[in-house]
Amino acid sequence: KTLVDRFVEEVLPPKWRGVFETRFLEQLSQREAAKKLGIVRTTLAYQEIRVRRALTSFLLDAEPSANPKGGGQ
C-alpha cells in the first residue's frame, strides 16, 4: 500500500475524505471543492486544516521507518 492509502484507511475520518480527495488529490480550489461537496467554504477550510494536521503527523510518524537513523533524534 502507498502512504496515501495507509493514511486514508488508518487515520483519516470518513467525514474528511471528501475534503482530502478534492483538495489534496484532485487539487480543486476551495470554492470548487466546497461546491462539489455541497458544503460552505469555511467548513471546508476548517476541515482542510484538520486533514493537513493529521497528514503531517502521519507522515512524521512514518518517517523513522524510511530513515533508519531515527530522523536525527
N, CA, C and O atoms as a printed pandas DataFrame, in Angstrom:
     atom_number atom_name residue_name chain_id  residue_number  x_coord  y_coord  z_coord
0              1         N          LYS        A               1    0.840   -1.194    0.000
1              2        CA          LYS        A               1    0.000    0.000    0.000
2              3         C          LYS        A               1    0.877    1.247    0.000
3              4         O          LYS        A               1    1.973    1.260    0.562
4              5         N          THR        A               2    0.374    2.281   -0.636
5              6        CA          THR        A               2    1.091    3.552   -0.621
6              7         C          THR        A               2    0.820    4.264    0.705
7              8         O          THR        A               2   -0.106    3.910    1.435
8              9         N          LEU        A               3    1.627    5.254    1.000
9             10        CA          LEU        A               3    1.401    6.053    2.207
10            11         C          LEU        A               3    0.034    6.728    2.166
11            12         O          LEU        A               3   -0.633    6.856    3.193
12            13         N          VAL        A               4   -0.379    7.158    0.981
13            14        CA          VAL        A               4   -1.696    7.806    0.850
14            15         C          VAL        A               4   -2.793    6.815    1.217
15            16         O          VAL        A               4   -3.706    7.158    1.969
16            17         N          ASP        A               5   -2.719    5.595    0.701
17            18        CA          ASP        A               5   -3.720    4.575    1.024
18            19         C          ASP        A               5   -3.754    4.294    2.525
19            20         O          ASP        A               5   -4.823    4.200    3.128
20            21         N          ARG        A               6   -2.568    4.161    3.116
21            22        CA          ARG        A               6   -2.498    3.900    4.561
22            23         C          ARG        A               6   -3.091    5.058    5.346
23            24         O          ARG        A               6   -3.822    4.836    6.312
24            25         N          PHE        A               7   -2.788    6.295    4.949
25            26        CA          PHE        A               7   -3.330    7.465    5.635
26            27         C          PHE        A               7   -4.852    7.460    5.589
27            28         O          PHE        A               7   -5.508    7.659    6.612
28            29         N          VAL        A               8   -5.409    7.235    4.411
29            30        CA          VAL        A               8   -6.867    7.238    4.254
30            31         C          VAL        A               8   -7.506    6.133    5.086
31            32         O          VAL        A               8   -8.509    6.368    5.759
32            33         N          GLU        A               9   -6.944    4.942    5.047
33            34        CA          GLU        A               9   -7.537    3.797    5.743
34            35         C          GLU        A               9   -7.326    3.829    7.254
35            36         O          GLU        A               9   -8.224    3.463    8.014
36            37         N          GLU        A              10   -6.146    4.263    7.694
37            38        CA          GLU        A              10   -5.790    4.148    9.107
38            39         C          GLU        A              10   -6.039    5.400    9.931
39            40         O          GLU        A              10   -6.250    5.302   11.140
40            41         N          VAL        A              11   -6.021    6.567    9.313
41            42        CA          VAL        A              11   -6.041    7.812   10.078
42            43         C          VAL        A              11   -7.232    8.705    9.747
43            44         O          VAL        A              11   -7.887    9.221   10.652
44            45         N          LEU        A              12   -7.512    8.889    8.484
45            46        CA          LEU        A              12   -8.478    9.889    8.049
46            47         C          LEU        A              12   -9.915    9.492    8.389
47            48         O          LEU        A              12  -10.388    8.449    7.938
48            49         N          PRO        A              13  -10.616   10.316    9.182
49            50        CA          PRO        A              13  -12.030   10.030    9.448
50            51         C          PRO        A              13  -12.840   10.100    8.149
51            52         O          PRO        A              13  -12.566   10.942    7.294
52            53         N          PRO        A              14  -13.827    9.226    7.999
53            54        CA          PRO        A              14  -14.646    9.221    6.775
54            55         C          PRO        A              14  -15.243   10.583    6.427
55            56         O          PRO        A              14  -15.395   10.911    5.250
56            57         N          LYS        A              15  -15.584   11.381    7.451
57            58        CA          LYS        A              15  -16.220   12.680    7.176
58            59         C          LYS        A              15  -15.270   13.665    6.502
59            60         O          LYS        A              15  -15.725   14.659    5.935
60            61         N          TRP        A              16  -13.968   13.415    6.549
61            62        CA          TRP        A              16  -12.990   14.316    5.928
62            63         C          TRP        A              16  -12.432   13.785    4.623
63            64         O          TRP        A              16  -11.601   14.448    4.002
64            65         N          ARG        A              17  -12.857   12.619    4.191
65            66        CA          ARG        A              17  -12.309   12.022    2.968
66            67         C          ARG        A              17  -12.607   12.846    1.726
67            68         O          ARG        A              17  -11.755   12.981    0.848
68            69         N          GLY        A              18  -13.806   13.396    1.651
69            70        CA          GLY        A              18  -14.157   14.225    0.503
70            71         C          GLY        A              18  -13.252   15.444    0.388
71            72         O          GLY        A              18  -12.835   15.819   -0.708
72            73         N          VAL        A              19  -12.955   16.055    1.522
73            74        CA          VAL        A              19  -12.067   17.221    1.538
74            75         C          VAL        A              19  -10.668   16.796    1.084
75            76         O          VAL        A              19  -10.047   17.469    0.261
76            77         N          PHE        A              20  -10.178   15.685    1.619
77            78        CA          PHE        A              20   -8.856   15.197    1.245
78            79         C          PHE        A              20   -8.781   14.915   -0.256
79            80         O          PHE        A              20   -7.831   15.323   -0.924
80            81         N          GLU        A              21   -9.782   14.220   -0.773
81            82        CA          GLU        A              21   -9.779   13.865   -2.195
82            83         C          GLU        A              21   -9.868   15.080   -3.102
83            84         O          GLU        A              21   -9.118   15.187   -4.072
84            85         N          THR        A              22  -10.782   15.998   -2.795
85            86        CA          THR        A              22  -10.971   17.145   -3.685
86            87         C          THR        A              22   -9.832   18.161   -3.591
87            88         O          THR        A              22   -9.412   18.719   -4.604
88            89         N          ARG        A              23   -9.337   18.401   -2.383
89            90        CA          ARG        A              23   -8.297   19.424   -2.219
90            91         C          ARG        A              23   -6.882   18.893   -2.448
91            92         O          ARG        A              23   -6.072   19.559   -3.093
92            93         N          PHE        A              24   -6.578   17.714   -1.931
93            94        CA          PHE        A              24   -5.205   17.220   -1.973
94            95         C          PHE        A              24   -4.934   16.329   -3.188
95            96         O          PHE        A              24   -3.842   16.372   -3.755
96            97         N          LEU        A              25   -5.910   15.533   -3.586
97            98        CA          LEU        A              25   -5.691   14.641   -4.726
98            99         C          LEU        A              25   -6.123   15.276   -6.046
99           100         O          LEU        A              25   -5.367   15.275   -7.018
100          101         N          GLU        A              26   -7.339   15.818   -6.078
101          102        CA          GLU        A              26   -7.837   16.450   -7.307
102          103         C          GLU        A              26   -7.310   17.873   -7.463
103          104         O          GLU        A              26   -7.332   18.422   -8.565
104          105         N          GLN        A              27   -6.845   18.468   -6.389
105          106        CA          GLN        A              27   -6.296   19.819   -6.351
106          107         C          GLN        A              27   -7.280   20.880   -6.844
107          108         O          GLN        A              27   -6.911   21.795   -7.580
108          109         N          LEU        A              28   -8.535   20.741   -6.424
109          110        CA          LEU        A              28   -9.535   21.759   -6.734
110          111         C          LEU        A              28   -9.329   22.948   -5.803
111          112         O          LEU        A              28   -8.752   22.810   -4.724
112          113         N          SER        A              29   -9.801   24.110   -6.226
113          114        CA          SER        A              29   -9.775   25.279   -5.346
114          115         C          SER        A              29  -10.749   25.036   -4.195
115          116         O          SER        A              29  -11.592   24.141   -4.260
116          117         N          GLN        A              30  -10.623   25.844   -3.141
117          118        CA          GLN        A              30  -11.567   25.692   -2.030
118          119         C          GLN        A              30  -13.003   25.904   -2.492
119          120         O          GLN        A              30  -13.900   25.164   -2.088
120          121         N          ARG        A              31  -13.223   26.897   -3.324
121          122        CA          ARG        A              31  -14.583   27.163   -3.813
122          123         C          ARG        A              31  -15.124   25.987   -4.625
123          124         O          ARG        A              31  -16.269   25.573   -4.440
124          125         N          GLU        A              32  -14.291   25.449   -5.529
125          126        CA          GLU        A              32  -14.719   24.316   -6.359
126          127         C          GLU        A              32  -14.984   23.077   -5.507
127          128         O          GLU        A              32  -15.973   22.373   -5.715
128          129         N          ALA        A              33  -14.101   22.817   -4.553
129          130        CA          ALA        A              33  -14.255   21.646   -3.695
130          131         C          ALA        A              33  -15.506   21.768   -2.835
131          132         O          ALA        A              33  -16.257   20.803   -2.697
132          133         N          ALA        A              34  -15.737   22.940   -2.257
133          134        CA          ALA        A              34  -16.919   23.152   -1.424
134          135         C          ALA        A              34  -18.195   22.948   -2.237
135          136         O          ALA        A              34  -19.152   22.330   -1.771
136          137         N          LYS        A              35  -18.191   23.469   -3.437
137          138        CA          LYS        A              35  -19.363   23.309   -4.302
138          139         C          LYS        A              35  -19.587   21.836   -4.628
139          140         O          LYS        A              35  -20.714   21.348   -4.554
140          141         N          LYS        A              36  -18.532   21.137   -4.982
141          142        CA          LYS        A              36  -18.641   19.708   -5.323
142          143         C          LYS        A              36  -19.138   18.888   -4.134
143          144         O          LYS        A              36  -19.908   17.943   -4.306
144          145         N          LEU        A              37  -18.694   19.255   -2.922
145          146        CA          LEU        A              37  -19.074   18.514   -1.720
146          147         C          LEU        A              37  -20.391   18.984   -1.112
147          148         O          LEU        A              37  -20.945   18.324   -0.233
148          149         N          GLY        A              38  -20.891   20.127   -1.585
149          150        CA          GLY        A              38  -22.147   20.657   -1.064
150          151         C          GLY        A              38  -22.023   21.225    0.344
151          152         O          GLY        A              38  -22.960   21.146    1.138
152          153         N          ILE        A              39  -20.849   21.803    0.653
153          154        CA          ILE        A              39  -20.637   22.428    1.960
154          155         C          ILE        A              39  -20.152   23.855    1.750
155          156         O          ILE        A              39  -19.705   24.219    0.662
156          157         N          VAL        A              40  -20.246   24.661    2.808
157          158        CA          VAL        A              40  -19.767   26.034    2.686
158          159         C          VAL        A              40  -18.240   26.049    2.731
159          160         O          VAL        A              40  -17.619   25.156    3.308
160          161         N          ARG        A              41  -17.651   27.056    2.125
161          162        CA          ARG        A              41  -16.199   27.121    2.009
162          163         C          ARG        A              41  -15.521   27.184    3.370
163          164         O          ARG        A              41  -14.460   26.587    3.554
164          165         N          THR        A              42  -16.112   27.895    4.329
165          166        CA          THR        A              42  -15.476   27.994    5.639
166          167         C          THR        A              42  -15.419   26.632    6.339
167          168         O          THR        A              42  -14.445   26.330    7.029
168          169         N          THR        A              43  -16.439   25.827    6.168
169          170        CA          THR        A              43  -16.425   24.468    6.727
170          171         C          THR        A              43  -15.330   23.651    6.060
171          172         O          THR        A              43  -14.588   22.932    6.730
172          173         N          LEU        A              44  -15.230   23.759    4.754
173          174        CA          LEU        A              44  -14.182   23.058    4.021
174          175         C          LEU        A              44  -12.808   23.504    4.507
175          176         O          LEU        A              44  -11.928   22.669    4.720
176          177         N          ALA        A              45  -12.613   24.798    4.683
177          178        CA          ALA        A              45  -11.318   25.320    5.122
178          179         C          ALA        A              45  -10.958   24.778    6.504
179          180         O          ALA        A              45   -9.806   24.414    6.741
180          181         N          TYR        A              46  -11.919   24.721    7.409
181          182        CA          TYR        A              46  -11.678   24.174    8.747
182          183         C          TYR        A              46  -11.280   22.694    8.653
183          184         O          TYR        A              46  -10.306   22.267    9.274
184          185         N          GLN        A              47  -12.030   21.927    7.881
185          186        CA          GLN        A              47  -11.727   20.505    7.734
186          187         C          GLN        A              47  -10.379   20.299    7.048
187          188         O          GLN        A              47   -9.647   19.366    7.377
188          189         N          GLU        A              48  -10.057   21.161    6.107
189          190        CA          GLU        A              48   -8.770   21.078    5.412
190          191         C          GLU        A              48   -7.608   21.258    6.391
191          192         O          GLU        A              48   -6.595   20.568    6.284
192          193         N          ILE        A              49   -7.748   22.170    7.330
193          194        CA          ILE        A              49   -6.717   22.371    8.345
194          195         C          ILE        A              49   -6.550   21.096    9.172
195          196         O          ILE        A              49   -5.427   20.676    9.451
196          197         N          ARG        A              50   -7.654   20.490    9.560
197          198        CA          ARG        A              50   -7.593   19.261   10.360
198          199         C          ARG        A              50   -6.962   18.117    9.559
199          200         O          ARG        A              50   -6.164   17.349   10.098
200          201         N          VAL        A              51   -7.315   18.002    8.283
201          202        CA          VAL        A              51   -6.734   16.967    7.426
202          203         C          VAL        A              51   -5.229   17.200    7.280
203          204         O          VAL        A              51   -4.439   16.260    7.373
204          205         N          ARG        A              52   -4.841   18.440    7.053
205          206        CA          ARG        A              52   -3.417   18.777    6.885
206          207         C          ARG        A              52   -2.623   18.423    8.144
207          208         O          ARG        A              52   -1.519   17.886    8.050
208          209         N          ARG        A              53   -3.180   18.722    9.319
209          210        CA          ARG        A              53   -2.503   18.379   10.576
210          211         C          ARG        A              53   -2.382   16.867   10.734
211          212         O          ARG        A              53   -1.328   16.365   11.126
212          213         N          ALA        A              54   -3.451   16.143   10.432
213          214        CA          ALA        A              54   -3.420   14.682   10.543
214          215         C          ALA        A              54   -2.414   14.088    9.564
215          216         O          ALA        A              54   -1.684   13.159    9.907
216          217         N          LEU        A              55   -2.376   14.619    8.351
217          218        CA          LEU        A              55   -1.443   14.130    7.342
218          219         C          LEU        A              55    0.003   14.411    7.759
219          220         O          LEU        A              55    0.869   13.547    7.620
220          221         N          THR        A              56    0.258   15.599    8.262
221          222        CA          THR        A              56    1.604   15.944    8.721
222          223         C          THR        A              56    2.049   15.013    9.841
223          224         O          THR        A              56    3.168   14.501    9.820
224          225         N          SER        A              57    1.183   14.797   10.810
225          226        CA          SER        A              57    1.501   13.907   11.923
226          227         C          SER        A              57    1.756   12.488   11.424
227          228         O          SER        A              57    2.703   11.835   11.860
228          229         N          PHE        A              58    0.919   12.019   10.521
229          230        CA          PHE        A              58    1.080   10.675    9.956
230          231         C          PHE        A              58    2.414   10.540    9.231
231          232         O          PHE        A              58    3.126    9.553    9.413
232          233         N          LEU        A              59    2.746   11.517    8.420
233          234        CA          LEU        A              59    3.997   11.446    7.659
234          235         C          LEU        A              59    5.218   11.543    8.574
235          236         O          LEU        A              59    6.224   10.878    8.329
236          237         N          LEU        A              60    5.142   12.350    9.611
237          238        CA          LEU        A              60    6.256   12.450   10.542
238          239         C          LEU        A              60    6.430   11.159   11.336
239          240         O          LEU        A              60    7.554   10.761   11.639
240          241         N          ASP        A              61    5.316   10.504   11.673
241          242        CA          ASP        A              61    5.387    9.216   12.363
242          243         C          ASP        A              61    5.924    8.128   11.450
243          244         O          ASP        A              61    6.584    7.198   11.914
244          245         N          ALA        A              62    5.647    8.236   10.149
245          246        CA          ALA        A              62    6.105    7.235    9.177
246          247         C          ALA        A              62    7.570    7.435    8.831
247          248         O          ALA        A              62    8.205    6.519    8.308
248          249         N          GLU        A              63    8.125    8.613    9.112
249          250        CA          GLU        A              63    9.489    8.961    8.716
250          251         C          GLU        A              63   10.550    8.017    9.295
251          252         O          GLU        A              63   11.444    7.628    8.542
252          253         N          PRO        A              64   10.520    7.620   10.572
253          254        CA          PRO        A              64   11.594    6.782   11.088
254          255         C          PRO        A              64   11.785    5.481   10.325
255          256         O          PRO        A              64   12.915    5.010   10.198
256          257         N          SER        A              65   10.714    4.887    9.814
257          258        CA          SER        A              65   10.871    3.651    9.055
258          259         C          SER        A              65   11.568    3.927    7.720
259          260         O          SER        A              65   12.218    3.044    7.160
260          261         N          ALA        A              66   11.430    5.139    7.223
261          262        CA          ALA        A              66   12.106    5.494    5.979
262          263         C          ALA        A              66   13.542    5.939    6.236
263          264         O          ALA        A              66   14.389    5.911    5.343
264          265         N          ASN        A              67   13.797    6.354    7.489
265          266        CA          ASN        A              67   15.123    6.843    7.850
266          267         C          ASN        A              67   15.657    6.004    9.005
267          268         O          ASN        A              67   15.311    6.277   10.155
268          269         N          PRO        A              68   16.481    5.003    8.750
269          270        CA          PRO        A              68   16.950    4.099    9.790
270          271         C          PRO        A              68   17.676    4.780   10.950
271          272         O          PRO        A              68   17.788    4.190   12.024
272          273         N          LYS        A              69   18.164    5.984   10.766
273          274        CA          LYS        A              69   18.888    6.679   11.838
274          275         C          LYS        A              69   17.950    7.403   12.785
275          276         O          LYS        A              69   18.411    8.078   13.705
276          277         N          GLY        A              70   16.624    7.277   12.581
277          278        CA          GLY        A              70   15.670    7.856   13.516
278          279         C          GLY        A              70   15.343    9.313   13.296
279          280         O          GLY        A              70   14.870    9.974   14.220
280          281         N          GLY        A              71   15.574    9.833   12.120
281          282        CA          GLY        A              71   15.160   11.203   11.820
282          283         C          GLY        A              71   15.963   12.254   12.539
283          284         O          GLY        A              71   15.463   13.357   12.762
284          285         N          GLY        A              72   17.205   11.949   12.914
285          286        CA          GLY        A              72   18.070   12.956   13.504
286          287         C          GLY        A              72   17.887   13.160   14.986
287          288         O          GLY        A              72   18.384   14.138   15.544
288          289         N          GLN        A              73   17.179   12.249   15.637
289          290        CA          GLN        A              73   16.957   12.402   17.081
290          291         C          GLN        A              73   18.071   11.770   17.866
291          292         O          GLN        A              73   18.054   11.801   19.096
